[in-house]
Amino acid sequence: MAVAPASATVAPGGSTTATVNTAVVSGNARTAALTTGGAPAGVTATLSPTSVTAGGTSKLTVTASASAAPGTYRIDVTGAAGTLSHTASFTLTVSGPGGGTGAPVNGDFETGSLGPWTCESGGAVVSTPVHGGSHALAAAATASQTGECAQTLALSPHTKYTLSGWVQGSYGYLGVRGDATASVWGSSSGYAKQSVTFTTGSSGTVTVCLHGWYGQGTVYGDDISVTS
């Protein structure tokens, strides 16, 4: 049994696929149950189908959440038929926020804490309202502040990206500044998807921002991502 390709690199919030190949080693082809193991917190590994007849294939899908910690991990795929079993490995590298990958760390806020986002006074991770999962970001706009929450990313220079996120509230702003400037505004009583494209300059360093407007109340954001 083997996995092809045997390795891949994804950004937090990304996914990749590989093919699990099985073979008849001796005797008749038997049906093997396939399982995965070793995926770290924030990473899921699924197989489809979860059982194959020797000689068949299964699709391995590995997904890293926005909160997955950067690093290199071994994920095992085991095929078992009766008392026999074989294991093949797949190496997943979750890239860091400074590697030009573009994924904000903790963009889904499922860590339950702000870091590495920073916010003006009153900004917090909340359990309601949320778009997906169990947590979202609250940017506390008041009469004296927009409530900005931000995270700085080191992206690849001279590259086109799309910033996306789900935003709820009055005069919600989602955008970037620094080596590129782009933004989108919206007002919604429920979560609405906001997206804007931008192209980095020579440094690639941008700051992703979510905020409201003076005196307009709290704006909520969830599942914020940057993709190339």
JSON list of N, CA, C and O in Angstrom, two decimals, residues 184-221:
[
{"chain": "A", "resi": 184, "resn": "VAL", "atom": "N", "xyz": [-13.68, 46.44, 1.45]},
{"chain": "A", "resi": 184, "resn": "VAL", "atom": "CA", "xyz": [-15.09, 46.31, 1.11]},
{"chain": "A", "resi": 184, "resn": "VAL", "atom": "C", "xyz": [-15.89, 46.66, 2.35]},
{"chain": "A", "resi": 184, "resn": "VAL", "atom": "O", "xyz": [-15.52, 46.31, 3.47]},
{"chain": "A", "resi": 185, "resn": "TRP", "atom": "N", "xyz": [-16.99, 47.40, 2.15]},
{"chain": "A", "resi": 185, "resn": "TRP", "atom": "CA", "xyz": [-17.88, 47.78, 3.24]},
{"chain": "A", "resi": 185, "resn": "TRP", "atom": "C", "xyz": [-19.22, 47.09, 3.04]},
{"chain": "A", "resi": 185, "resn": "TRP", "atom": "O", "xyz": [-19.64, 46.83, 1.92]},
{"chain": "A", "resi": 186, "resn": "GLY", "atom": "N", "xyz": [-19.91, 46.84, 4.15]},
{"chain": "A", "resi": 186, "resn": "GLY", "atom": "CA", "xyz": [-21.24, 46.26, 4.04]},
{"chain": "A", "resi": 186, "resn": "GLY", "atom": "C", "xyz": [-22.02, 46.42, 5.33]},
{"chain": "A", "resi": 186, "resn": "GLY", "atom": "O", "xyz": [-21.44, 46.63, 6.40]},
{"chain": "A", "resi": 187, "resn": "SER", "atom": "N", "xyz": [-23.33, 46.35, 5.24]},
{"chain": "A", "resi": 187, "resn": "SER", "atom": "CA", "xyz": [-24.21, 46.37, 6.41]},
{"chain": "A", "resi": 187, "resn": "SER", "atom": "C", "xyz": [-25.19, 45.22, 6.29]},
{"chain": "A", "resi": 187, "resn": "SER", "atom": "O", "xyz": [-25.85, 45.07, 5.25]},
{"chain": "A", "resi": 188, "resn": "SER", "atom": "N", "xyz": [-25.25, 44.40, 7.33]},
{"chain": "A", "resi": 188, "resn": "SER", "atom": "CA", "xyz": [-26.13, 43.23, 7.28]},
{"chain": "A", "resi": 188, "resn": "SER", "atom": "C", "xyz": [-26.52, 42.83, 8.69]},
{"chain": "A", "resi": 188, "resn": "SER", "atom": "O", "xyz": [-25.68, 42.83, 9.60]},
{"chain": "A", "resi": 189, "resn": "SER", "atom": "N", "xyz": [-27.79, 42.47, 8.86]},
{"chain": "A", "resi": 189, "resn": "SER", "atom": "CA", "xyz": [-28.27, 42.02, 10.17]},
{"chain": "A", "resi": 189, "resn": "SER", "atom": "C", "xyz": [-27.86, 40.58, 10.45]},
{"chain": "A", "resi": 189, "resn": "SER", "atom": "O", "xyz": [-27.95, 40.11, 11.58]},
{"chain": "A", "resi": 190, "resn": "GLY", "atom": "N", "xyz": [-27.42, 39.87, 9.42]},
{"chain": "A", "resi": 190, "resn": "GLY", "atom": "CA", "xyz": [-26.89, 38.51, 9.57]},
{"chain": "A", "resi": 190, "resn": "GLY", "atom": "C", "xyz": [-25.56, 38.44, 8.85]},
{"chain": "A", "resi": 190, "resn": "GLY", "atom": "O", "xyz": [-25.14, 39.38, 8.18]},
{"chain": "A", "resi": 191, "resn": "TYR", "atom": "N", "xyz": [-24.88, 37.31, 8.98]},
{"chain": "A", "resi": 191, "resn": "TYR", "atom": "CA", "xyz": [-23.58, 37.18, 8.33]},
{"chain": "A", "resi": 191, "resn": "TYR", "atom": "C", "xyz": [-23.72, 37.20, 6.81]},
{"chain": "A", "resi": 191, "resn": "TYR", "atom": "O", "xyz": [-24.56, 36.49, 6.24]},
{"chain": "A", "resi": 192, "resn": "ALA", "atom": "N", "xyz": [-22.89, 38.00, 6.16]},
{"chain": "A", "resi": 192, "resn": "ALA", "atom": "CA", "xyz": [-22.84, 38.08, 4.70]},
{"chain": "A", "resi": 192, "resn": "ALA", "atom": "C", "xyz": [-21.38, 37.98, 4.27]},
{"chain": "A", "resi": 192, "resn": "ALA", "atom": "O", "xyz": [-20.50, 38.55, 4.91]},
{"chain": "A", "resi": 193, "resn": "LYS", "atom": "N", "xyz": [-21.14, 37.24, 3.21]},
{"chain": "A", "resi": 193, "resn": "LYS", "atom": "CA", "xyz": [-19.76, 37.08, 2.75]},
{"chain": "A", "resi": 193, "resn": "LYS", "atom": "C", "xyz": [-19.28, 38.34, 2.04]},
{"chain": "A", "resi": 193, "resn": "LYS", "atom": "O", "xyz": [-19.98, 38.89, 1.19]},
{"chain": "A", "resi": 194, "resn": "GLN", "atom": "N", "xyz": [-18.07, 38.77, 2.40]},
{"chain": "A", "resi": 194, "resn": "GLN", "atom": "CA", "xyz": [-17.44, 39.92, 1.78]},
{"chain": "A", "resi": 194, "resn": "GLN", "atom": "C", "xyz": [-16.10, 39.47, 1.19]},
{"chain": "A", "resi": 194, "resn": "GLN", "atom": "O", "xyz": [-15.36, 38.71, 1.82]},
{"chain": "A", "resi": 195, "resn": "SER", "atom": "N", "xyz": [-15.78, 39.93, 0.00]},
{"chain": "A", "resi": 195, "resn": "SER", "atom": "CA", "xyz": [-14.53, 39.56, -0.66]},
{"chain": "A", "resi": 195, "resn": "SER", "atom": "C", "xyz": [-13.97, 40.76, -1.41]},
{"chain": "A", "resi": 195, "resn": "SER", "atom": "O", "xyz": [-14.73, 41.58, -1.95]},
{"chain": "A", "resi": 196, "resn": "VAL", "atom": "N", "xyz": [-12.64, 40.84, -1.47]},
{"chain": "A", "resi": 196, "resn": "VAL", "atom": "CA", "xyz": [-11.99, 41.89, -2.23]},
{"chain": "A", "resi": 196, "resn": "VAL", "atom": "C", "xyz": [-10.62, 41.36, -2.68]},
{"chain": "A", "resi": 196, "resn": "VAL", "atom": "O", "xyz": [-9.97, 40.61, -1.96]},
{"chain": "A", "resi": 197, "resn": "THR", "atom": "N", "xyz": [-10.21, 41.72, -3.89]},
{"chain": "A", "resi": 197, "resn": "THR", "atom": "CA", "xyz": [-8.91, 41.28, -4.40]},
{"chain": "A", "resi": 197, "resn": "THR", "atom": "C", "xyz": [-7.89, 42.40, -4.26]},
{"chain": "A", "resi": 197, "resn": "THR", "atom": "O", "xyz": [-8.24, 43.58, -4.25]},
{"chain": "A", "resi": 198, "resn": "PHE", "atom": "N", "xyz": [-6.62, 42.00, -4.15]},
{"chain": "A", "resi": 198, "resn": "PHE", "atom": "CA", "xyz": [-5.54, 42.98, -4.09]},
{"chain": "A", "resi": 198, "resn": "PHE", "atom": "C", "xyz": [-4.27, 42.33, -4.60]},
{"chain": "A", "resi": 198, "resn": "PHE", "atom": "O", "xyz": [-4.15, 41.10, -4.64]},
{"chain": "A", "resi": 199, "resn": "THR", "atom": "N", "xyz": [-3.31, 43.15, -5.00]},
{"chain": "A", "resi": 199, "resn": "THR", "atom": "CA", "xyz": [-2.02, 42.67, -5.48]},
{"chain": "A", "resi": 199, "resn": "THR", "atom": "C", "xyz": [-0.92, 43.31, -4.65]},
{"chain": "A", "resi": 199, "resn": "THR", "atom": "O", "xyz": [-0.87, 44.54, -4.52]},
{"chain": "A", "resi": 200, "resn": "THR", "atom": "N", "xyz": [-0.06, 42.48, -4.09]},
{"chain": "A", "resi": 200, "resn": "THR", "atom": "CA", "xyz": [1.02, 42.99, -3.26]},
{"chain": "A", "resi": 200, "resn": "THR", "atom": "C", "xyz": [2.09, 43.68, -4.09]},
{"chain": "A", "resi": 200, "resn": "THR", "atom": "O", "xyz": [2.24, 43.43, -5.29]},
{"chain": "A", "resi": 201, "resn": "GLY", "atom": "N", "xyz": [2.85, 44.54, -3.42]},
{"chain": "A", "resi": 201, "resn": "GLY", "atom": "CA", "xyz": [3.97, 45.22, -4.06]},
{"chain": "A", "resi": 201, "resn": "GLY", "atom": "C", "xyz": [5.27, 44.49, -3.81]},
{"chain": "A", "resi": 201, "resn": "GLY", "atom": "O", "xyz": [5.31, 43.25, -3.78]},
{"chain": "A", "resi": 202, "resn": "SER", "atom": "N", "xyz": [6.33, 45.24, -3.57]},
{"chain": "A", "resi": 202, "resn": "SER", "atom": "CA", "xyz": [7.67, 44.64, -3.48]},
{"chain": "A", "resi": 202, "resn": "SER", "atom": "C", "xyz": [7.95, 43.94, -2.16]},
{"chain": "A", "resi": 202, "resn": "SER", "atom": "O", "xyz": [8.78, 43.04, -2.09]},
{"chain": "A", "resi": 203, "resn": "SER", "atom": "N", "xyz": [7.26, 44.32, -1.07]},
{"chain": "A", "resi": 203, "resn": "SER", "atom": "CA", "xyz": [7.55, 43.70, 0.23]},
{"chain": "A", "resi": 203, "resn": "SER", "atom": "C", "xyz": [6.61, 42.55, 0.56]},
{"chain": "A", "resi": 203, "resn": "SER", "atom": "O", "xyz": [7.00, 41.58, 1.22]},
{"chain": "A", "resi": 204, "resn": "GLY", "atom": "N", "xyz": [5.36, 42.64, 0.14]},
{"chain": "A", "resi": 204, "resn": "GLY", "atom": "CA", "xyz": [4.38, 41.59, 0.43]},
{"chain": "A", "resi": 204, "resn": "GLY", "atom": "C", "xyz": [3.75, 41.67, 1.81]},
{"chain": "A", "resi": 204, "resn": "GLY", "atom": "O", "xyz": [2.88, 40.87, 2.14]},
{"chain": "A", "resi": 205, "resn": "THR", "atom": "N", "xyz": [4.15, 42.63, 2.62]},
{"chain": "A", "resi": 205, "resn": "THR", "atom": "CA", "xyz": [3.63, 42.73, 3.99]},
{"chain": "A", "resi": 205, "resn": "THR", "atom": "C", "xyz": [2.35, 43.56, 4.02]},
{"chain": "A", "resi": 205, "resn": "THR", "atom": "O", "xyz": [2.36, 44.74, 3.64]},
{"chain": "A", "resi": 206, "resn": "VAL", "atom": "N", "xyz": [1.27, 42.95, 4.47]},
{"chain": "A", "resi": 206, "resn": "VAL", "atom": "CA", "xyz": [-0.01, 43.65, 4.56]},
{"chain": "A", "resi": 206, "resn": "VAL", "atom": "C", "xyz": [-0.63, 43.39, 5.93]},
{"chain": "A", "resi": 206, "resn": "VAL", "atom": "O", "xyz": [-0.30, 42.42, 6.60]},
{"chain": "A", "resi": 207, "resn": "THR", "atom": "N", "xyz": [-1.54, 44.27, 6.32]},
{"chain": "A", "resi": 207, "resn": "THR", "atom": "CA", "xyz": [-2.30, 44.09, 7.55]},
{"chain": "A", "resi": 207, "resn": "THR", "atom": "C", "xyz": [-3.77, 43.91, 7.19]},
{"chain": "A", "resi": 207, "resn": "THR", "atom": "O", "xyz": [-4.35, 44.75, 6.50]},
{"chain": "A", "resi": 208, "resn": "VAL", "atom": "N", "xyz": [-4.33, 42.79, 7.62]},
{"chain": "A", "resi": 208, "resn": "VAL", "atom": "CA", "xyz": [-5.75, 42.51, 7.42]},
{"chain": "A", "resi": 208, "resn": "VAL", "atom": "C", "xyz": [-6.54, 43.17, 8.55]},
{"chain": "A", "resi": 208, "resn": "VAL", "atom": "O", "xyz": [-6.18, 43.03, 9.72]},
{"chain": "A", "resi": 209, "resn": "CYS", "atom": "N", "xyz": [-7.61, 43.87, 8.20]},
{"chain": "A", "resi": 209, "resn": "CYS", "atom": "CA", "xyz": [-8.36, 44.65, 9.19]},
{"chain": "A", "resi": 209, "resn": "CYS", "atom": "C", "xyz": [-9.86, 44.35, 9.11]},
{"chain": "A", "resi": 209, "resn": "CYS", "atom": "O", "xyz": [-10.42, 44.22, 8.02]},
{"chain": "A", "resi": 210, "resn": "LEU", "atom": "N", "xyz": [-10.48, 44.29, 10.27]},
{"chain": "A", "resi": 210, "resn": "LEU", "atom": "CA", "xyz": [-11.93, 44.25, 10.39]},
{"chain": "A", "resi": 210, "resn": "LEU", "atom": "C", "xyz": [-12.33, 45.33, 11.37]},
{"chain": "A", "resi": 210, "resn": "LEU", "atom": "O", "xyz": [-11.76, 45.43, 12.46]},
{"chain": "A", "resi": 211, "resn": "HIS", "atom": "N", "xyz": [-13.30, 46.17, 11.00]},
{"chain": "A", "resi": 211, "resn": "HIS", "atom": "CA", "xyz": [-13.79, 47.15, 11.96]},
{"chain": "A", "resi": 211, "resn": "HIS", "atom": "C", "xyz": [-15.17, 47.64, 11.54]},
{"chain": "A", "resi": 211, "resn": "HIS", "atom": "O", "xyz": [-15.67, 47.34, 10.45]},
{"chain": "A", "resi": 212, "resn": "GLY", "atom": "N", "xyz": [-15.78, 48.41, 12.43]},
{"chain": "A", "resi": 212, "resn": "GLY", "atom": "CA", "xyz": [-17.06, 49.04, 12.15]},
{"chain": "A", "resi": 212, "resn": "GLY", "atom": "C", "xyz": [-16.86, 50.52, 11.90]},
{"chain": "A", "resi": 212, "resn": "GLY", "atom": "O", "xyz": [-15.83, 50.94, 11.37]},
{"chain": "A", "resi": 213, "resn": "TRP", "atom": "N", "xyz": [-17.86, 51.32, 12.33]},
{"chain": "A", "resi": 213, "resn": "TRP", "atom": "CA", "xyz": [-17.74, 52.76, 12.17]},
{"chain": "A", "resi": 213, "resn": "TRP", "atom": "C", "xyz": [-18.24, 53.44, 13.43]},
{"chain": "A", "resi": 213, "resn": "TRP", "atom": "O", "xyz": [-19.00, 52.86, 14.20]},
{"chain": "A", "resi": 214, "resn": "TYR", "atom": "N", "xyz": [-17.78, 54.67, 13.62]},
{"chain": "A", "resi": 214, "resn": "TYR", "atom": "CA", "xyz": [-18.06, 55.40, 14.85]},
{"chain": "A", "resi": 214, "resn": "TYR", "atom": "C", "xyz": [-19.56, 55.42, 15.17]},
{"chain": "A", "resi": 214, "resn": "TYR", "atom": "O", "xyz": [-20.38, 55.86, 14.36]},
{"chain": "A", "resi": 215, "resn": "GLY", "atom": "N", "xyz": [-19.88, 54.94, 16.36]},
{"chain": "A", "resi": 215, "resn": "GLY", "atom": "CA", "xyz": [-21.25, 55.00, 16.85]},
{"chain": "A", "resi": 215, "resn": "GLY", "atom": "C", "xyz": [-22.23, 54.05, 16.21]},
{"chain": "A", "resi": 215, "resn": "GLY", "atom": "O", "xyz": [-23.43, 54.12, 16.48]},
{"chain": "A", "resi": 216, "resn": "GLN", "atom": "N", "xyz": [-21.75, 53.12, 15.37]},
{"chain": "A", "resi": 216, "resn": "GLN", "atom": "CA", "xyz": [-22.65, 52.22, 14.65]},
{"chain": "A", "resi": 216, "resn": "GLN", "atom": "C", "xyz": [-22.79, 50.84, 15.30]},
{"chain": "A", "resi": 216, "resn": "GLN", "atom": "O", "xyz": [-23.51, 49.99, 14.79]},
{"chain": "A", "resi": 217, "resn": "GLY", "atom": "N", "xyz": [-22.09, 50.61, 16.40]},
{"chain": "A", "resi": 217, "resn": "GLY", "atom": "CA", "xyz": [-22.24, 49.34, 17.12]},
{"chain": "A", "resi": 217, "resn": "GLY", "atom": "C", "xyz": [-21.23, 48.29, 16.69]},
{"chain": "A", "resi": 217, "resn": "GLY", "atom": "O", "xyz": [-20.45, 48.47, 15.75]},
{"chain": "A", "resi": 218, "resn": "THR", "atom": "N", "xyz": [-21.27, 47.17, 17.39]},
{"chain": "A", "resi": 218, "resn": "THR", "atom": "CA", "xyz": [-20.30, 46.09, 17.18]},
{"chain": "A", "resi": 218, "resn": "THR", "atom": "C", "xyz": [-20.48, 45.43, 15.82]},
{"chain": "A", "resi": 218, "resn": "THR", "atom": "O", "xyz": [-21.59, 45.18, 15.36]},
{"chain": "A", "resi": 219, "resn": "VAL", "atom": "N", "xyz": [-19.35, 45.13, 15.19]},
{"chain": "A", "resi": 219, "resn": "VAL", "atom": "CA", "xyz": [-19.31, 44.38, 13.94]},
{"chain": "A", "resi": 219, "resn": "VAL", "atom": "C", "xyz": [-18.66, 43.03, 14.23]},
{"chain": "A", "resi": 219, "resn": "VAL", "atom": "O", "xyz": [-17.67, 42.95, 14.97]},
{"chain": "A", "resi": 220, "resn": "TYR", "atom": "N", "xyz": [-19.24, 41.97, 13.66]},
{"chain": "A", "resi": 220, "resn": "TYR", "atom": "CA", "xyz": [-18.73, 40.62, 13.89]},
{"chain": "A", "resi": 220, "resn": "TYR", "atom": "C", "xyz": [-18.10, 40.07, 12.61]},
{"chain": "A", "resi": 220, "resn": "TYR", "atom": "O", "xyz": [-18.58, 40.35, 11.50]},
{"chain": "A", "resi": 221, "resn": "GLY", "atom": "N", "xyz": [-17.03, 39.30, 12.77]},
{"chain": "A", "resi": 221, "resn": "GLY", "atom": "CA", "xyz": [-16.37, 38.68, 11.63]},
{"chain": "A", "resi": 221, "resn": "GLY", "atom": "C", "xyz": [-16.05, 37.23, 11.92]},
{"chain": "A", "resi": 221, "resn": "GLY", "atom": "O", "xyz": [-15.80, 36.85, 13.07]}
]
